[in-house]
Amino acid sequence: MANTPKIIVVGGGLAGLAAVIKIAEMGGNVDLFSIVPVKRSHSVCAQGGINAAKNLKGEGDSTAQHLDDTIYGGDFLANQPPVKGMCDAAPGIIDLLDRMGVPFNRTPEGLLDFRRFGGTLHHRTAFAGATTGQQLLYALDEQVRRYEAEGKVKKYEHWEFLSAVLDSQHVCRGICAMDLRSMEVRTFPADAIIMATGGNGAIFGKSTNSVVCTGSAQSALYQQGAYYANGEFIQVHPTCIPGEDKLRLMSESARGEGGRVWVPKTPGDKRDPKSIPQNERWYFLEEWYPKYGNLVPRDVATRAIFKVVFEHNLGIDGKPMVYLDLTHIDRKTLDRKLEGILEIYEKFVGDDPRDTPMKIFPGMHYTMGGLWVDYNQQTNIPGIYAAGECEYQYHGANRLGANSLVSCIYGGFTAGPNAVRYAKNLQAAPSNGHFEAEKKRQEENNALLVSNQGDENPFRLWRELGELMTKNCTVIRYNKNLKETDAELVKLLERFRKVNLSDRTQWANTSVVFARQLYNMLQLSRVIAQGAGMRDESRGAHYKPDFPDRDDKNWLKTTKATFAPDADEPRFEFEPVDVSLIPPRPRKYDAAK
Amino acid sequence: MADKKVLFKIKRQASPSAEPVWEEFELNWHPGMNVISSLMEIAANPQTKDGKTTAPVTYDSNCLEEVCGSCAMLINGRARMACSALIDKLEQPIRIEPLSKFPVVRDLAVDRSVLFENLKAVKAWVPVDGTYDLGSGPRQSMQNQEMTYPLSRCISCCCCMEVCPQFNEDTGFVGAAAISQVRLFNAHPTGAALKQDRLAALMGDGGIQECGYAQNCVEICPKDIPLTQSISQVAGDVMKQAITDLFRK
Ligand SMILES: Cc1cc2nc3c(=O)[nH]c(=O)nc-3n(C[C@H](O)[C@H](O)[C@H](O)COP(=O)(O)OP(=O)(O)OC[C@H]3O[C@@H](n4cnc5c(N)ncnc54)[C@H](O)[C@@H]3O)c2cc1C
Ligand code: SF4
Ligand code: SF4
Ligand code: FES
């Protein structure tokens, strides 16, 4: 094959940029595709930090401890060897980021500072103020810009991946993509491609994710024959600020400093919260969990809030919201300890949480499932690799805080070199006809959308999708509801055929782009709903009241969905989990591990 | 209260060469609205105030929490991030226009790639030897971190360039954001290796000398980056470098 391997990386978040840097360093050539300029990728949103057992606090932390915390936190669903690889590599990754200039917080001696995070007893989280993700992304972005200036990387920003180009042997030979300005559809040849397209929060309408996190690219590949694994595992963060457009994260530290969660006892109570007397408020977490009160673990808090809102119908003003109240704490203390996060609330809600209880609600936060990959980060389609939140490998049934950033970088660092090695051994394609065929298929999709005469608006269909999925496929799951959800999804897919776009132009047409993404979201939603329906147990983020316990005998298995084109729906198979390093044990956070 | 309305006047432009036109939209008021959520609502029901069906408005956005830098636009004449522009704090009708100093792509989306090109020109990176394991990075004091971290929070929104009287085609001025990044990278122990190159890139036409210290940039920056401080410090360094260069000749 060619001396200089040509690799396409799709996505310029942490995972994608990490892969690009490794490939360029190995002498490969990269075309980097991203919907948004890579510096504006969703990774900028991460606040808390990045985990690595550097043991700089004299606590006897070790990578073995990091491995155990991650596997335990993920309720033993992750294959263990790759997680070990990540935990072992993490300290070196932090060193590298430090060398690249990330302004990590320092100790007085000038060393890296570390903070505590959920799911561990150690100070293992390196951080750069309250914008760690932004700082890490910028560091990698700068290195990629350097390679770009040297001509080793070519960026295609404002381009969207539509599909892979597969040859007659089902080997990947490149991609088909669309220029989001000229709407031109084009194919690009490559020896291998790496998907790094992030999570799928948009399937749930509103989430803590960024706008472009639709999962559309993963879904497109699933529809082309890639396995999608553990789709039913979706992390919901208990305290988010409900917004008109998104759910912004409200850090756990608000409760750590004494914040209390409550709802009015009367449904639809319209009074100003401060005028509601104590005995007419329900501090449900404190009542249900007298020992831990408001500081129960994330999944427990989330489930409790859901129950109060959807089963007791006691959301504030009939809406899905509860109060997180800090007003009993004096302003000085609040400013000293929580100023940063209180400012976010002030800026986006317009109320001062020192005076008024915050309105919060759990929000979809992270996609544990994703494209199935092997230990080399390769999907089941030869030549297609995946890294970052779009694949399923590192977090099992529940991700620990600050473990995602490290998994993205480690995944990218693994995928990049493996793709180069694969490319060097690749045989030439049997023919080139597949490029033209794929392009035609995608152009026809677009043409159909632009000319379609119906009465459905894609943005409104999306709202319905989000409400449906949030209601039935997040925190508390019942088989009956999951079945109905899948039936509703089929109806939404039918209605999708009747979309009518009010924009029929051929320039920067966001309606066409969004409609395409919506279709892929609908297809992927069925994987989530059906996968959740099958798994009759509770594990990590997946909770069924009718099957409240973890069932290792039947379900210590990875869910793998494949698309059946004829039936236009998913098929499922299950793969045993590699638990060769740590034998499964019950996961309980009500006592020390 | 129930039928309180919010009125928008949005400047639309179908393509880079098309004539701009204004369209009016009226939405029902509800609590917590911001400019992006309003644009999303318009997309779900793309009708102007007088009932004419129109295309959803094209605009850039991603994070919706003022950290990705996508959604800069002119709102009531002021360059700012649309995602953090709360409707209740804006005077109506709310006028929304694209940034004026960058080529319009469509409607409110503009092409701001010039900043990324400028970052290339000033070598805004730390020249690491490679990604293989070379041990921990250079020790840095807390004070240095406290100086560099705020500079590193620049979201590349280009608001500072939009409001700068010197930033236009005639001067070719690089703008405050890129200059501030020069300060950031020159302050890094390893980044300083490229200090001379960076300063050289800021000499001459379009360089730091174009700045007239009007201070508009620092007043508009959504991330409160101390831009004028950066500019005067880097200007001093450029001056020193120029003198050194002179004596070397
Ligand atoms: C509010 C918030 C806070 C968080 N805090 C933390 C934290 O403190 N610590 C931690 O470890 N994790 C945290 N996470 C999780 C973490 O931020 C993400 O999991 C991680 O950044 C994902 O990175 P990524 O590289 O996989 O994808 P992303 O950063 O999402 O990037 C995806 C890329 O793919 C591109 N793309 C997508 N689809 C296409 C397509 N079809 N064609 C072309 N390009 C495409 C996008 O343009 C983008 O460049 C947080 C998440 C949220 C939402
Ligand atoms: S100080 Fe004035 S002239 Fe100089 S960069 Fe800022 S706005 Fe422009
Ligand atoms: S310096 Fe401020 S205004 Fe300028 S691009 Fe950066 S964040 Fe925006
Ligand atoms: S959408 Fe990211 S800054 Fe507004």
PDB file of N, CA and C in Angstrom, chain A residues 241 248 340-353, chain B residues 34 65-66 80-81 83-86 89 153 221-224:
ATOM      1  N   ILE A 241     -29.591  22.439  35.500  1.00  0.00           N
ATOM      2  CA  ILE A 241     -30.464  23.598  35.451  1.00  0.00           C
ATOM      3  C   ILE A 241     -31.343  23.441  34.218  1.00  0.00           C
ATOM      4  N   ARG A 248     -28.121  22.723  31.804  1.00  0.00           N
ATOM      5  CA  ARG A 248     -26.738  23.024  32.172  1.00  0.00           C
ATOM      6  C   ARG A 248     -26.419  22.386  33.518  1.00  0.00           C
ATOM      7  N   GLY A 340     -18.240  30.220  41.614  1.00  0.00           N
ATOM      8  CA  GLY A 340     -18.180  29.877  40.189  1.00  0.00           C
ATOM      9  C   GLY A 340     -19.469  29.276  39.656  1.00  0.00           C
ATOM     10  N   ILE A 341     -19.986  28.272  40.368  1.00  0.00           N
ATOM     11  CA  ILE A 341     -21.183  27.620  39.838  1.00  0.00           C
ATOM     12  C   ILE A 341     -22.425  28.462  40.048  1.00  0.00           C
ATOM     13  N   LEU A 342     -22.429  29.275  41.105  1.00  0.00           N
ATOM     14  CA  LEU A 342     -23.589  30.137  41.311  1.00  0.00           C
ATOM     15  C   LEU A 342     -23.687  31.174  40.192  1.00  0.00           C
ATOM     16  N   GLU A 343     -22.545  31.584  39.708  1.00  0.00           N
ATOM     17  CA  GLU A 343     -22.536  32.538  38.595  1.00  0.00           C
ATOM     18  C   GLU A 343     -23.167  31.963  37.332  1.00  0.00           C
ATOM     19  N   ILE A 344     -22.910  30.679  37.087  1.00  0.00           N
ATOM     20  CA  ILE A 344     -23.535  30.039  35.915  1.00  0.00           C
ATOM     21  C   ILE A 344     -25.050  30.138  36.042  1.00  0.00           C
ATOM     22  N   TYR A 345     -25.540  29.828  37.246  1.00  0.00           N
ATOM     23  CA  TYR A 345     -26.982  29.880  37.448  1.00  0.00           C
ATOM     24  C   TYR A 345     -27.512  31.289  37.219  1.00  0.00           C
ATOM     25  N   GLU A 346     -26.803  32.254  37.785  1.00  0.00           N
ATOM     26  CA  GLU A 346     -27.224  33.649  37.635  1.00  0.00           C
ATOM     27  C   GLU A 346     -27.242  34.063  36.174  1.00  0.00           C
ATOM     28  N   LYS A 347     -26.168  33.695  35.455  1.00  0.00           N
ATOM     29  CA  LYS A 347     -26.019  34.138  34.080  1.00  0.00           C
ATOM     30  C   LYS A 347     -27.115  33.580  33.189  1.00  0.00           C
ATOM     31  N   PHE A 348     -27.460  32.317  33.390  1.00  0.00           N
ATOM     32  CA  PHE A 348     -28.389  31.680  32.460  1.00  0.00           C
ATOM     33  C   PHE A 348     -29.832  31.678  32.925  1.00  0.00           C
ATOM     34  N   VAL A 349     -30.056  31.771  34.220  1.00  0.00           N
ATOM     35  CA  VAL A 349     -31.429  31.782  34.696  1.00  0.00           C
ATOM     36  C   VAL A 349     -31.863  33.202  35.022  1.00  0.00           C
ATOM     37  N   GLY A 350     -30.883  34.007  35.432  1.00  0.00           N
ATOM     38  CA  GLY A 350     -31.224  35.388  35.741  1.00  0.00           C
ATOM     39  C   GLY A 350     -31.621  35.597  37.196  1.00  0.00           C
ATOM     40  N   ASP A 351     -31.674  34.507  37.996  1.00  0.00           N
ATOM     41  CA  ASP A 351     -31.996  34.636  39.420  1.00  0.00           C
ATOM     42  C   ASP A 351     -30.729  34.426  40.244  1.00  0.00           C
ATOM     43  N   ASP A 352     -30.719  35.025  41.424  1.00  0.00           N
ATOM     44  CA  ASP A 352     -29.585  34.842  42.320  1.00  0.00           C
ATOM     45  C   ASP A 352     -29.873  33.684  43.275  1.00  0.00           C
ATOM     46  N   PRO A 353     -29.144  32.577  43.152  1.00  0.00           N
ATOM     47  CA  PRO A 353     -29.435  31.402  43.994  1.00  0.00           C
ATOM     48  C   PRO A 353     -29.129  31.637  45.466  1.00  0.00           C
TER      49      PRO A 353
ATOM     50  N   ASN B  34     -33.748  32.580  25.985  1.00  0.00           N
ATOM     51  CA  ASN B  34     -32.572  33.324  25.554  1.00  0.00           C
ATOM     52  C   ASN B  34     -32.612  33.405  24.033  1.00  0.00           C
ATOM     53  N   GLU B  65     -23.554  27.175  26.580  1.00  0.00           N
ATOM     54  CA  GLU B  65     -23.205  27.670  27.917  1.00  0.00           C
ATOM     55  C   GLU B  65     -21.992  28.596  27.886  1.00  0.00           C
ATOM     56  N   GLU B  66     -21.858  29.302  26.822  1.00  0.00           N
ATOM     57  CA  GLU B  66     -20.849  30.340  26.663  1.00  0.00           C
ATOM     58  C   GLU B  66     -19.418  29.845  26.882  1.00  0.00           C
ATOM     59  N   ARG B  80     -22.136  40.035  21.186  1.00  0.00           N
ATOM     60  CA  ARG B  80     -22.193  39.181  22.380  1.00  0.00           C
ATOM     61  C   ARG B  80     -22.610  37.765  22.026  1.00  0.00           C
ATOM     62  N   MET B  81     -22.502  36.898  23.021  1.00  0.00           N
ATOM     63  CA  MET B  81     -22.855  35.513  22.793  1.00  0.00           C
ATOM     64  C   MET B  81     -24.373  35.364  22.927  1.00  0.00           C
ATOM     65  N   CYS B  83     -26.188  32.673  23.286  1.00  0.00           N
ATOM     66  CA  CYS B  83     -26.714  31.655  24.209  1.00  0.00           C
ATOM     67  C   CYS B  83     -26.881  32.211  25.610  1.00  0.00           C
ATOM     68  N   SER B  84     -26.086  33.223  25.971  1.00  0.00           N
ATOM     69  CA  SER B  84     -26.222  33.785  27.312  1.00  0.00           C
ATOM     70  C   SER B  84     -26.970  35.116  27.289  1.00  0.00           C
ATOM     71  N   ALA B  85     -27.596  35.436  26.162  1.00  0.00           N
ATOM     72  CA  ALA B  85     -28.376  36.673  26.066  1.00  0.00           C
ATOM     73  C   ALA B  85     -29.819  36.382  26.469  1.00  0.00           C
ATOM     74  N   LEU B  86     -30.152  36.680  27.715  1.00  0.00           N
ATOM     75  CA  LEU B  86     -31.489  36.376  28.227  1.00  0.00           C
ATOM     76  C   LEU B  86     -32.493  37.405  27.719  1.00  0.00           C
ATOM     77  N   LYS B  89     -33.723  40.376  29.766  1.00  0.00           N
ATOM     78  CA  LYS B  89     -32.811  41.481  30.035  1.00  0.00           C
ATOM     79  C   LYS B  89     -32.577  42.332  28.791  1.00  0.00           C
ATOM     80  N   ARG B 153      -8.574  31.143  28.667  1.00  0.00           N
ATOM     81  CA  ARG B 153     -10.029  30.944  28.582  1.00  0.00           C
ATOM     82  C   ARG B 153     -10.646  31.639  27.370  1.00  0.00           C
ATOM     83  N   CYS B 221     -15.217  41.760  25.895  1.00  0.00           N
ATOM     84  CA  CYS B 221     -14.845  40.340  25.988  1.00  0.00           C
ATOM     85  C   CYS B 221     -15.736  39.581  26.979  1.00  0.00           C
ATOM     86  N   PRO B 222     -16.446  38.549  26.518  1.00  0.00           N
ATOM     87  CA  PRO B 222     -17.356  37.832  27.420  1.00  0.00           C
ATOM     88  C   PRO B 222     -16.610  37.048  28.497  1.00  0.00           C
ATOM     89  N   LYS B 223     -15.340  36.835  28.314  1.00  0.00           N
ATOM     90  CA  LYS B 223     -14.588  36.052  29.299  1.00  0.00           C
ATOM     91  C   LYS B 223     -13.694  36.942  30.160  1.00  0.00           C
ATOM     92  N   ASP B 224     -13.907  38.241  30.091  1.00  0.00           N
ATOM     93  CA  ASP B 224     -13.143  39.198  30.924  1.00  0.00           C
ATOM     94  C   ASP B 224     -11.638  39.007  30.826  1.00  0.00           C
TER      95      ASP B 224
END
